[in-house]
Amino acid sequence: MNVPVDARLDPTDRAIVLATQAGLPLVAEPYHAVARAIGVPPEEVMTRVERMRARGVIRRIAAVPNHYALGYRANGMSVWDVADDRIGALGPRVGGLAFVSHCYRRPRVPGRWRYNLFAMVHGASRDDVEAHVREIAALLGEAARAHEVLYSKRILKKTGMRLRAK
Amino acid sequence: MDDVDRALVNRLQRGIDVCGRPFAPVAAALGIGESELVSRVARLLGEGRLSRFGPMYDVAGMGGAFTLAAMSVPEAEFERVAALVNAHPEVAHNYEREHALNMWFVLACECADDIGRTIADIERETGCAVLDLPKLEEYHLDFRIEV
């Protein structure tokens, strides 16, 4: 696969990613702490972090909640078989619903997987999730030929992206 | 969690700026000091209410790729297979779900070519076929929960 050469991280950016991928240091001046850890001036660390954010390498610098621990105990991955000629118009409308956290178009796999639209729904209970799924069904109407909801039973891992140290 | 914790969880999901003292404006808005803010964040992480705090990296922005993968794992094998899958640093998240496809994990690879290699490794190690469902289009990704 061809990747634009400038999409790759240079060694200093990579050092910043490795130093912060598990989390930002919890001190008043976190970028100064990163700077000391990797031996680069703090101003350069901040310039590079800002540049990575502008380029989309960093989506945002933020907290990732644990939905379960915060009372959103039901998590349903709803999957939908949506007519190919309708998904482009309907996908953004499903993604725009307030209770949908992630919404993607994914491939069908003949004989193994028929669903091409994924919408993650969170709620305090399964009843909540089911009510939300009915809203999605109403929005999709006849364009959706089938759907299922895959409830999560357990988080087995949730570390986020991790680069391998080279 | 008290009201300040809740306000902090809500506020920090929106993200903070890149500057020398990025917590200062958030702390001021909540009427607490920076040191109290960072110790509250550390506690929320320790309690498991937050999974992490920091830059949310997108491997696609650095020339890599994500995919969502699923497997049907026999119940008796489940814990062993979970340990084998989770041992790969490319596995960013892994969930057990109620379905014939009962294990769903996200791979984040620094090089797009590593997706196929990692899937082949996991299939070989576990003996389970992997369904590879890369995103073709993203319709929304700016969701925040309110507590």
PDB file of N, CA and C in Angstrom, chain B residues 9-70:
ATOM      1  N   VAL B   9     -15.257  15.567  34.141  1.00  0.00           N
ATOM      2  CA  VAL B   9     -15.412  14.510  33.134  1.00  0.00           C
ATOM      3  C   VAL B   9     -16.072  15.090  31.879  1.00  0.00           C
ATOM      4  N   ASN B  10     -17.103  15.891  32.072  1.00  0.00           N
ATOM      5  CA  ASN B  10     -17.794  16.480  30.919  1.00  0.00           C
ATOM      6  C   ASN B  10     -16.864  17.420  30.158  1.00  0.00           C
ATOM      7  N   ARG B  11     -16.158  18.274  30.902  1.00  0.00           N
ATOM      8  CA  ARG B  11     -15.313  19.279  30.261  1.00  0.00           C
ATOM      9  C   ARG B  11     -14.104  18.655  29.550  1.00  0.00           C
ATOM     10  N   LEU B  12     -13.478  17.670  30.197  1.00  0.00           N
ATOM     11  CA  LEU B  12     -12.227  17.140  29.631  1.00  0.00           C
ATOM     12  C   LEU B  12     -12.457  16.262  28.415  1.00  0.00           C
ATOM     13  N   GLN B  13     -13.686  15.784  28.213  1.00  0.00           N
ATOM     14  CA  GLN B  13     -13.943  15.044  26.974  1.00  0.00           C
ATOM     15  C   GLN B  13     -13.869  15.959  25.753  1.00  0.00           C
ATOM     16  N   ARG B  14     -14.096  17.266  25.962  1.00  0.00           N
ATOM     17  CA  ARG B  14     -14.063  18.200  24.828  1.00  0.00           C
ATOM     18  C   ARG B  14     -12.644  18.506  24.400  1.00  0.00           C
ATOM     19  N   GLY B  15     -11.692  18.283  25.297  1.00  0.00           N
ATOM     20  CA  GLY B  15     -10.299  18.509  24.928  1.00  0.00           C
ATOM     21  C   GLY B  15      -9.751  19.796  25.496  1.00  0.00           C
ATOM     22  N   ILE B  16      -8.422  19.839  25.607  1.00  0.00           N
ATOM     23  CA  ILE B  16      -7.726  21.019  26.129  1.00  0.00           C
ATOM     24  C   ILE B  16      -6.739  21.517  25.089  1.00  0.00           C
ATOM     25  N   ASP B  17      -6.334  22.752  25.242  1.00  0.00           N
ATOM     26  CA  ASP B  17      -5.402  23.353  24.297  1.00  0.00           C
ATOM     27  C   ASP B  17      -3.969  22.906  24.573  1.00  0.00           C
ATOM     28  N   VAL B  18      -3.122  23.156  23.586  1.00  0.00           N
ATOM     29  CA  VAL B  18      -1.699  22.867  23.732  1.00  0.00           C
ATOM     30  C   VAL B  18      -1.011  24.152  24.177  1.00  0.00           C
ATOM     31  N   CYS B  19      -0.534  24.184  25.418  1.00  0.00           N
ATOM     32  CA  CYS B  19       0.189  25.346  25.923  1.00  0.00           C
ATOM     33  C   CYS B  19       0.941  24.911  27.178  1.00  0.00           C
ATOM     34  N   GLY B  20       1.714  25.797  27.724  1.00  0.00           N
ATOM     35  CA  GLY B  20       2.567  25.441  28.854  1.00  0.00           C
ATOM     36  C   GLY B  20       1.782  24.947  30.063  1.00  0.00           C
ATOM     37  N   ARG B  21       0.653  25.595  30.334  1.00  0.00           N
ATOM     38  CA  ARG B  21      -0.165  25.192  31.487  1.00  0.00           C
ATOM     39  C   ARG B  21      -1.601  24.940  31.035  1.00  0.00           C
ATOM     40  N   PRO B  22      -1.814  23.851  30.330  1.00  0.00           N
ATOM     41  CA  PRO B  22      -3.119  23.610  29.680  1.00  0.00           C
ATOM     42  C   PRO B  22      -4.273  23.398  30.650  1.00  0.00           C
ATOM     43  N   PHE B  23      -3.971  23.031  31.901  1.00  0.00           N
ATOM     44  CA  PHE B  23      -5.064  22.777  32.850  1.00  0.00           C
ATOM     45  C   PHE B  23      -5.556  24.056  33.518  1.00  0.00           C
ATOM     46  N   ALA B  24      -4.735  25.123  33.429  1.00  0.00           N
ATOM     47  CA  ALA B  24      -5.050  26.341  34.193  1.00  0.00           C
ATOM     48  C   ALA B  24      -6.429  26.918  33.855  1.00  0.00           C
ATOM     49  N   PRO B  25      -6.777  27.089  32.560  1.00  0.00           N
ATOM     50  CA  PRO B  25      -8.099  27.677  32.283  1.00  0.00           C
ATOM     51  C   PRO B  25      -9.252  26.776  32.716  1.00  0.00           C
ATOM     52  N   VAL B  26      -9.074  25.461  32.595  1.00  0.00           N
ATOM     53  CA  VAL B  26     -10.141  24.532  33.002  1.00  0.00           C
ATOM     54  C   VAL B  26     -10.317  24.601  34.515  1.00  0.00           C
ATOM     55  N   ALA B  27      -9.185  24.606  35.241  1.00  0.00           N
ATOM     56  CA  ALA B  27      -9.242  24.671  36.697  1.00  0.00           C
ATOM     57  C   ALA B  27      -9.918  25.975  37.143  1.00  0.00           C
ATOM     58  N   ALA B  28      -9.536  27.079  36.502  1.00  0.00           N
ATOM     59  CA  ALA B  28     -10.106  28.377  36.878  1.00  0.00           C
ATOM     60  C   ALA B  28     -11.613  28.378  36.664  1.00  0.00           C
ATOM     61  N   ALA B  29     -12.060  27.790  35.541  1.00  0.00           N
ATOM     62  CA  ALA B  29     -13.493  27.764  35.246  1.00  0.00           C
ATOM     63  C   ALA B  29     -14.256  26.932  36.279  1.00  0.00           C
ATOM     64  N   LEU B  30     -13.598  25.937  36.846  1.00  0.00           N
ATOM     65  CA  LEU B  30     -14.259  25.082  37.838  1.00  0.00           C
ATOM     66  C   LEU B  30     -14.049  25.601  39.255  1.00  0.00           C
ATOM     67  N   GLY B  31     -13.249  26.656  39.397  1.00  0.00           N
ATOM     68  CA  GLY B  31     -13.019  27.226  40.719  1.00  0.00           C
ATOM     69  C   GLY B  31     -12.110  26.392  41.607  1.00  0.00           C
ATOM     70  N   ILE B  32     -11.211  25.636  40.981  1.00  0.00           N
ATOM     71  CA  ILE B  32     -10.242  24.862  41.759  1.00  0.00           C
ATOM     72  C   ILE B  32      -8.839  25.189  41.255  1.00  0.00           C
ATOM     73  N   GLY B  33      -7.833  24.719  41.953  1.00  0.00           N
ATOM     74  CA  GLY B  33      -6.454  24.952  41.521  1.00  0.00           C
ATOM     75  C   GLY B  33      -6.002  23.877  40.545  1.00  0.00           C
ATOM     76  N   GLU B  34      -4.894  24.167  39.831  1.00  0.00           N
ATOM     77  CA  GLU B  34      -4.369  23.178  38.883  1.00  0.00           C
ATOM     78  C   GLU B  34      -3.984  21.877  39.580  1.00  0.00           C
ATOM     79  N   SER B  35      -3.382  22.009  40.784  1.00  0.00           N
ATOM     80  CA  SER B  35      -2.911  20.785  41.437  1.00  0.00           C
ATOM     81  C   SER B  35      -4.105  19.929  41.878  1.00  0.00           C
ATOM     82  N   GLU B  36      -5.188  20.589  42.291  1.00  0.00           N
ATOM     83  CA  GLU B  36      -6.375  19.799  42.641  1.00  0.00           C
ATOM     84  C   GLU B  36      -6.947  19.128  41.386  1.00  0.00           C
ATOM     85  N   LEU B  37      -6.931  19.875  40.270  1.00  0.00           N
ATOM     86  CA  LEU B  37      -7.460  19.300  39.028  1.00  0.00           C
ATOM     87  C   LEU B  37      -6.683  18.044  38.640  1.00  0.00           C
ATOM     88  N   VAL B  38      -5.341  18.141  38.619  1.00  0.00           N
ATOM     89  CA  VAL B  38      -4.593  16.963  38.171  1.00  0.00           C
ATOM     90  C   VAL B  38      -4.740  15.814  39.168  1.00  0.00           C
ATOM     91  N   SER B  39      -4.875  16.114  40.453  1.00  0.00           N
ATOM     92  CA  SER B  39      -5.042  14.983  41.383  1.00  0.00           C
ATOM     93  C   SER B  39      -6.430  14.360  41.239  1.00  0.00           C
ATOM     94  N   ARG B  40      -7.432  15.170  40.880  1.00  0.00           N
ATOM     95  CA  ARG B  40      -8.758  14.586  40.609  1.00  0.00           C
ATOM     96  C   ARG B  40      -8.723  13.700  39.360  1.00  0.00           C
ATOM     97  N   VAL B  41      -8.027  14.165  38.317  1.00  0.00           N
ATOM     98  CA  VAL B  41      -7.937  13.352  37.100  1.00  0.00           C
ATOM     99  C   VAL B  41      -7.219  12.040  37.415  1.00  0.00           C
ATOM    100  N   ALA B  42      -6.149  12.120  38.199  1.00  0.00           N
ATOM    101  CA  ALA B  42      -5.421  10.898  38.569  1.00  0.00           C
ATOM    102  C   ALA B  42      -6.330   9.940  39.339  1.00  0.00           C
ATOM    103  N   ARG B  43      -7.160  10.488  40.229  1.00  0.00           N
ATOM    104  CA  ARG B  43      -8.061   9.631  40.990  1.00  0.00           C
ATOM    105  C   ARG B  43      -9.115   9.000  40.082  1.00  0.00           C
ATOM    106  N   LEU B  44      -9.696   9.804  39.157  1.00  0.00           N
ATOM    107  CA  LEU B  44     -10.716   9.269  38.248  1.00  0.00           C
ATOM    108  C   LEU B  44     -10.132   8.164  37.362  1.00  0.00           C
ATOM    109  N   LEU B  45      -8.878   8.317  36.979  1.00  0.00           N
ATOM    110  CA  LEU B  45      -8.206   7.256  36.221  1.00  0.00           C
ATOM    111  C   LEU B  45      -8.008   6.024  37.107  1.00  0.00           C
ATOM    112  N   GLY B  46      -7.564   6.258  38.340  1.00  0.00           N
ATOM    113  CA  GLY B  46      -7.322   5.145  39.267  1.00  0.00           C
ATOM    114  C   GLY B  46      -8.598   4.382  39.594  1.00  0.00           C
ATOM    115  N   GLU B  47      -9.715   5.102  39.655  1.00  0.00           N
ATOM    116  CA  GLU B  47     -11.007   4.467  39.931  1.00  0.00           C
ATOM    117  C   GLU B  47     -11.607   3.811  38.697  1.00  0.00           C
ATOM    118  N   GLY B  48     -10.973   4.033  37.560  1.00  0.00           N
ATOM    119  CA  GLY B  48     -11.480   3.434  36.328  1.00  0.00           C
ATOM    120  C   GLY B  48     -12.639   4.185  35.705  1.00  0.00           C
ATOM    121  N   ARG B  49     -12.940   5.388  36.210  1.00  0.00           N
ATOM    122  CA  ARG B  49     -14.034   6.157  35.602  1.00  0.00           C
ATOM    123  C   ARG B  49     -13.597   6.780  34.280  1.00  0.00           C
ATOM    124  N   LEU B  50     -12.325   7.102  34.198  1.00  0.00           N
ATOM    125  CA  LEU B  50     -11.728   7.498  32.925  1.00  0.00           C
ATOM    126  C   LEU B  50     -10.791   6.372  32.483  1.00  0.00           C
ATOM    127  N   SER B  51     -10.799   6.083  31.186  1.00  0.00           N
ATOM    128  CA  SER B  51      -9.890   5.056  30.664  1.00  0.00           C
ATOM    129  C   SER B  51      -8.498   5.627  30.442  1.00  0.00           C
ATOM    130  N   ARG B  52      -8.453   6.851  29.964  1.00  0.00           N
ATOM    131  CA  ARG B  52      -7.162   7.505  29.783  1.00  0.00           C
ATOM    132  C   ARG B  52      -7.376   8.996  29.627  1.00  0.00           C
ATOM    133  N   PHE B  53      -6.269   9.740  29.748  1.00  0.00           N
ATOM    134  CA  PHE B  53      -6.320  11.172  29.496  1.00  0.00           C
ATOM    135  C   PHE B  53      -5.068  11.563  28.731  1.00  0.00           C
ATOM    136  N   GLY B  54      -5.239  12.164  27.600  1.00  0.00           N
ATOM    137  CA  GLY B  54      -4.071  12.597  26.831  1.00  0.00           C
ATOM    138  C   GLY B  54      -4.412  12.725  25.372  1.00  0.00           C
ATOM    139  N   PRO B  55      -3.375  12.796  24.525  1.00  0.00           N
ATOM    140  CA  PRO B  55      -3.638  12.917  23.088  1.00  0.00           C
ATOM    141  C   PRO B  55      -4.342  11.673  22.559  1.00  0.00           C
ATOM    142  N   MET B  56      -5.385  11.872  21.777  1.00  0.00           N
ATOM    143  CA  MET B  56      -6.063  10.755  21.120  1.00  0.00           C
ATOM    144  C   MET B  56      -5.476  10.650  19.720  1.00  0.00           C
ATOM    145  N   TYR B  57      -4.613   9.686  19.560  1.00  0.00           N
ATOM    146  CA  TYR B  57      -3.885   9.547  18.291  1.00  0.00           C
ATOM    147  C   TYR B  57      -4.716   8.794  17.267  1.00  0.00           C
ATOM    148  N   ASP B  58      -4.538   9.173  16.030  1.00  0.00           N
ATOM    149  CA  ASP B  58      -5.192   8.506  14.910  1.00  0.00           C
ATOM    150  C   ASP B  58      -4.094   7.940  14.018  1.00  0.00           C
ATOM    151  N   VAL B  59      -3.918   6.631  14.038  1.00  0.00           N
ATOM    152  CA  VAL B  59      -2.827   6.042  13.242  1.00  0.00           C
ATOM    153  C   VAL B  59      -2.979   6.328  11.757  1.00  0.00           C
ATOM    154  N   ALA B  60      -4.219   6.551  11.305  1.00  0.00           N
ATOM    155  CA  ALA B  60      -4.401   6.850   9.878  1.00  0.00           C
ATOM    156  C   ALA B  60      -3.674   8.142   9.515  1.00  0.00           C
ATOM    157  N   GLY B  61      -3.607   9.082  10.468  1.00  0.00           N
ATOM    158  CA  GLY B  61      -2.916  10.343  10.232  1.00  0.00           C
ATOM    159  C   GLY B  61      -1.404  10.202  10.163  1.00  0.00           C
ATOM    160  N   MET B  62      -0.874   9.076  10.609  1.00  0.00           N
ATOM    161  CA  MET B  62       0.570   8.846  10.535  1.00  0.00           C
ATOM    162  C   MET B  62       0.917   7.730   9.554  1.00  0.00           C
ATOM    163  N   GLY B  63       0.024   7.516   8.587  1.00  0.00           N
ATOM    164  CA  GLY B  63       0.336   6.543   7.545  1.00  0.00           C
ATOM    165  C   GLY B  63      -0.063   5.118   7.895  1.00  0.00           C
ATOM    166  N   GLY B  64      -0.725   4.942   9.005  1.00  0.00           N
ATOM    167  CA  GLY B  64      -1.136   3.609   9.425  1.00  0.00           C
ATOM    168  C   GLY B  64      -2.600   3.354   9.147  1.00  0.00           C
ATOM    169  N   ALA B  65      -3.160   2.380   9.837  1.00  0.00           N
ATOM    170  CA  ALA B  65      -4.559   2.037   9.585  1.00  0.00           C
ATOM    171  C   ALA B  65      -5.178   1.369  10.802  1.00  0.00           C
ATOM    172  N   PHE B  66      -6.500   1.496  10.872  1.00  0.00           N
ATOM    173  CA  PHE B  66      -7.307   0.799  11.871  1.00  0.00           C
ATOM    174  C   PHE B  66      -8.143  -0.248  11.143  1.00  0.00           C
ATOM    175  N   THR B  67      -8.518  -1.288  11.865  1.00  0.00           N
ATOM    176  CA  THR B  67      -9.618  -2.095  11.369  1.00  0.00           C
ATOM    177  C   THR B  67     -10.402  -2.649  12.554  1.00  0.00           C
ATOM    178  N   LEU B  68     -11.631  -3.053  12.296  1.00  0.00           N
ATOM    179  CA  LEU B  68     -12.428  -3.763  13.297  1.00  0.00           C
ATOM    180  C   LEU B  68     -12.440  -5.227  12.880  1.00  0.00           C
ATOM    181  N   ALA B  69     -12.111  -6.099  13.815  1.00  0.00           N
ATOM    182  CA  ALA B  69     -12.015  -7.519  13.501  1.00  0.00           C
ATOM    183  C   ALA B  69     -12.909  -8.297  14.451  1.00  0.00           C
ATOM    184  N   ALA B  70     -13.439  -9.410  13.960  1.00  0.00           N
ATOM    185  CA  ALA B  70     -14.332 -10.227  14.785  1.00  0.00           C
ATOM    186  C   ALA B  70     -13.989 -11.695  14.629  1.00  0.00           C
TER     187      ALA B  70
END
